[in-house]
PDB file of C-alpha atoms in Angstrom:
ATOM      1  CA  UNK A 582     -28.818   2.716 -38.489  1.00 47.00           C
ATOM      2  CA  UNK A 583     -29.080  -0.161 -40.960  1.00 51.00           C
ATOM      3  CA  UNK A 584     -27.885  -2.573 -38.259  1.00 51.00           C
ATOM      4  CA  UNK A 585     -30.798  -1.597 -36.009  1.00 55.00           C
ATOM      5  CA  UNK A 586     -33.269  -2.147 -38.849  1.00 64.00           C
ATOM      6  CA  UNK A 587     -31.760  -5.512 -39.685  1.00 70.00           C
ATOM      7  CA  UNK A 588     -32.243  -6.656 -36.087  1.00 76.00           C
ATOM      8  CA  UNK A 589     -35.986  -6.283 -36.582  1.00 78.00           C
ATOM      9  CA  UNK A 590     -36.024  -7.983 -40.007  1.00 78.00           C
ATOM     10  CA  UNK A 591     -36.016 -11.446 -38.497  1.00 75.00           C
ATOM     11  CA  UNK A 592     -38.268 -10.853 -35.520  1.00 77.00           C
ATOM     12  CA  UNK A 593     -41.695 -12.419 -35.909  1.00 76.00           C
ATOM     13  CA  UNK A 594     -43.195  -9.464 -34.024  1.00 78.00           C
ATOM     14  CA  UNK A 595     -42.025  -7.017 -36.702  1.00 78.00           C
ATOM     15  CA  UNK A 596     -41.877  -9.307 -39.753  1.00 77.00           C
ATOM     16  CA  UNK A 597     -44.779  -7.845 -41.768  1.00 76.00           C
ATOM     17  CA  UNK A 598     -43.954  -4.233 -40.932  1.00 76.00           C
ATOM     18  CA  UNK A 599     -40.283  -4.675 -41.842  1.00 75.00           C
ATOM     19  CA  UNK A 600     -41.128  -6.555 -45.036  1.00 72.00           C
ATOM     20  CA  UNK A 601     -43.469  -3.784 -46.122  1.00 71.00           C
ATOM     21  CA  UNK A 602     -41.340  -0.807 -45.095  1.00 67.00           C
ATOM     22  CA  UNK A 603     -37.797  -2.191 -45.407  1.00 68.00           C
ATOM     23  CA  UNK A 604     -37.990  -4.935 -48.033  1.00 66.00           C
ATOM     24  CA  UNK A 605     -34.608  -4.112 -49.530  1.00 67.00           C
ATOM     25  CA  UNK A 606     -32.827  -3.886 -46.169  1.00 71.00           C
ATOM     26  CA  UNK A 607     -34.403  -7.175 -45.088  1.00 76.00           C
ATOM     27  CA  UNK A 608     -33.662  -8.832 -48.459  1.00 71.00           C
ATOM     28  CA  UNK A 609     -37.352  -9.458 -49.116  1.00 69.00           C
ATOM     29  CA  UNK A 610     -38.037  -7.716 -52.389  1.00 65.00           C
ATOM     30  CA  UNK A 611     -40.783  -9.684 -54.167  1.00 54.00           C
ATOM     31  CA  UNK A 612     -39.824 -12.191 -56.803  1.00 53.00           C
ATOM     32  CA  UNK A 613     -41.401 -11.660 -60.194  1.00 42.00           C
ATOM     33  CA  UNK A 614     -44.782 -13.247 -60.726  1.00 40.00           C
ATOM     34  CA  UNK A 615     -44.827 -15.952 -58.056  1.00 41.00           C
ATOM     35  CA  UNK A 616     -44.809 -16.574 -54.348  1.00 45.00           C
ATOM     36  CA  UNK A 617     -41.172 -17.660 -54.446  1.00 48.00           C
ATOM     37  CA  UNK A 618     -39.645 -21.109 -54.611  1.00 52.00           C
ATOM     38  CA  UNK A 619     -37.093 -21.069 -51.794  1.00 65.00           C
ATOM     39  CA  UNK A 620     -38.212 -22.654 -48.557  1.00 83.00           C
ATOM     40  CA  UNK A 621     -36.682 -20.915 -45.587  1.00 86.00           C
ATOM     41  CA  UNK A 622     -37.477 -19.267 -42.280  1.00 90.00           C
ATOM     42  CA  UNK A 623     -36.971 -15.518 -42.329  1.00 86.00           C
ATOM     43  CA  UNK A 624     -37.804 -14.910 -38.678  1.00 89.00           C
ATOM     44  CA  UNK A 625     -35.230 -16.030 -36.133  1.00 89.00           C
ATOM     45  CA  UNK A 626     -37.780 -17.138 -33.531  1.00 92.00           C
ATOM     46  CA  UNK A 627     -39.835 -19.605 -35.608  1.00 94.00           C
ATOM     47  CA  UNK A 628     -39.036 -22.677 -33.528  1.00 94.00           C
ATOM     48  CA  UNK A 629     -40.072 -20.862 -30.355  1.00 95.00           C
ATOM     49  CA  UNK A 630     -43.420 -20.006 -31.956  1.00 93.00           C
ATOM     50  CA  UNK A 631     -44.096 -23.279 -33.737  1.00 94.00           C
ATOM     51  CA  UNK A 632     -47.437 -23.468 -31.916  1.00 95.00           C
ATOM     52  CA  UNK A 633     -48.715 -20.645 -34.148  1.00 94.00           C
ATOM     53  CA  UNK A 634     -48.121 -22.614 -37.360  1.00 91.00           C
ATOM     54  CA  UNK A 635     -51.649 -24.043 -37.491  1.00 88.00           C
ATOM     55  CA  UNK A 636     -53.438 -21.153 -35.828  1.00 88.00           C
ATOM     56  CA  UNK A 637     -55.753 -19.635 -38.491  1.00 80.00           C
ATOM     57  CA  UNK A 638     -55.171 -16.143 -37.065  1.00 84.00           C
ATOM     58  CA  UNK A 639     -51.473 -16.428 -37.910  1.00 86.00           C
ATOM     59  CA  UNK A 640     -51.619 -18.520 -41.096  1.00 78.00           C
ATOM     60  CA  UNK A 641     -50.422 -15.828 -43.491  1.00 78.00           C
ATOM     61  CA  UNK A 642     -47.708 -14.511 -41.193  1.00 84.00           C
ATOM     62  CA  UNK A 643     -46.349 -17.960 -40.361  1.00 87.00           C
ATOM     63  CA  UNK A 644     -46.431 -18.949 -44.051  1.00 83.00           C
ATOM     64  CA  UNK A 645     -44.414 -15.868 -44.959  1.00 81.00           C
ATOM     65  CA  UNK A 646     -42.007 -15.768 -42.018  1.00 88.00           C
ATOM     66  CA  UNK A 647     -41.611 -19.404 -40.938  1.00 91.00           C
ATOM     67  CA  UNK A 648     -42.353 -21.529 -44.008  1.00 88.00           C
ATOM     68  CA  UNK A 649     -39.691 -24.133 -43.292  1.00 91.00           C
ATOM     69  CA  UNK A 650     -40.502 -24.619 -39.585  1.00 94.00           C
ATOM     70  CA  UNK A 651     -44.246 -24.731 -40.264  1.00 92.00           C
ATOM     71  CA  UNK A 652     -43.887 -26.998 -43.308  1.00 88.00           C
ATOM     72  CA  UNK A 653     -45.724 -24.417 -45.421  1.00 83.00           C
ATOM     73  CA  UNK A 654     -43.362 -24.253 -48.376  1.00 82.00           C
ATOM     74  CA  UNK A 655     -44.982 -23.442 -51.693  1.00 75.00           C
ATOM     75  CA  UNK A 656     -48.715 -23.646 -51.948  1.00 74.00           C
ATOM     76  CA  UNK A 657     -51.250 -20.890 -51.979  1.00 81.00           C
ATOM     77  CA  UNK A 658     -50.890 -17.977 -49.587  1.00 80.00           C
ATOM     78  CA  UNK A 659     -51.086 -14.213 -49.266  1.00 83.00           C
ATOM     79  CA  UNK A 660     -47.767 -12.372 -49.243  1.00 78.00           C
ATOM     80  CA  UNK A 661     -49.372  -9.331 -47.624  1.00 82.00           C
ATOM     81  CA  UNK A 662     -51.137  -9.218 -44.288  1.00 79.00           C
ATOM     82  CA  UNK A 663     -53.484  -6.567 -45.734  1.00 89.00           C
ATOM     83  CA  UNK A 664     -55.177  -8.746 -48.376  1.00 91.00           C
ATOM     84  CA  UNK A 665     -58.555  -9.020 -46.642  1.00 92.00           C
ATOM     85  CA  UNK A 666     -58.771  -5.254 -46.358  1.00 94.00           C
ATOM     86  CA  UNK A 667     -57.572  -4.742 -49.928  1.00 95.00           C
ATOM     87  CA  UNK A 668     -60.088  -7.295 -51.222  1.00 96.00           C
ATOM     88  CA  UNK A 669     -62.897  -5.472 -49.437  1.00 97.00           C
ATOM     89  CA  UNK A 670     -61.873  -2.377 -51.393  1.00 96.00           C
ATOM     90  CA  UNK A 671     -61.758  -4.115 -54.783  1.00 96.00           C
ATOM     91  CA  UNK A 672     -58.175  -5.328 -55.135  1.00 96.00           C
ATOM     92  CA  UNK A 673     -59.248  -8.765 -56.371  1.00 96.00           C
ATOM     93  CA  UNK A 674     -61.838  -7.535 -58.858  1.00 96.00           C
ATOM     94  CA  UNK A 675     -60.780  -4.090 -60.060  1.00 95.00           C
ATOM     95  CA  UNK A 676     -59.273  -3.908 -63.567  1.00 93.00           C
ATOM     96  CA  UNK A 677     -56.853  -1.380 -62.076  1.00 94.00           C
ATOM     97  CA  UNK A 678     -54.776  -4.303 -60.724  1.00 92.00           C
ATOM     98  CA  UNK A 679     -53.472  -7.013 -63.031  1.00 92.00           C
ATOM     99  CA  UNK A 680     -53.455 -10.753 -62.342  1.00 91.00           C
ATOM    100  CA  UNK A 681     -49.706 -10.862 -61.684  1.00 88.00           C
ATOM    101  CA  UNK A 682     -50.012  -8.217 -58.987  1.00 89.00           C
ATOM    102  CA  UNK A 683     -52.904 -10.098 -57.375  1.00 91.00           C
ATOM    103  CA  UNK A 684     -50.983 -13.365 -57.559  1.00 87.00           C
ATOM    104  CA  UNK A 685     -47.834 -11.825 -56.102  1.00 83.00           C
ATOM    105  CA  UNK A 686     -49.560 -10.149 -53.152  1.00 86.00           C
ATOM    106  CA  UNK A 687     -52.903 -11.873 -52.430  1.00 90.00           C
ATOM    107  CA  UNK A 688     -53.110 -15.192 -54.280  1.00 88.00           C
ATOM    108  CA  UNK A 689     -55.140 -16.952 -51.578  1.00 88.00           C
ATOM    109  CA  UNK A 690     -57.590 -14.131 -50.830  1.00 93.00           C
ATOM    110  CA  UNK A 691     -58.158 -13.466 -54.537  1.00 96.00           C
ATOM    111  CA  UNK A 692     -58.664 -17.217 -55.118  1.00 93.00           C
ATOM    112  CA  UNK A 693     -56.004 -17.478 -57.787  1.00 90.00           C
ATOM    113  CA  UNK A 694     -54.700 -20.834 -56.590  1.00 85.00           C
TER     114      UNK A 694
END
């Protein structure tokens, strides 16, 4: 069953869902305290979807899944596709969440960079 899951790890269509639900299987466990320093494409179909790199509707996804192809290495971005919703419910302002958590998951939305 792991093989089937791993097939979806590198598909742009399932990238966010697999990262959230199968981070260990997909080798995407968050690094501590930053947005990562390695520049790579995690999705296998990045070159086929290069046209989405500068589409604002796909900015976060393409930054996370296709950083190398889209030339979006480093910089300020949200690691989660749910940041806008979380922010609307207080993620960026509530003392319940510390700065490192905000930086790791929603740096751009929470205006931490």
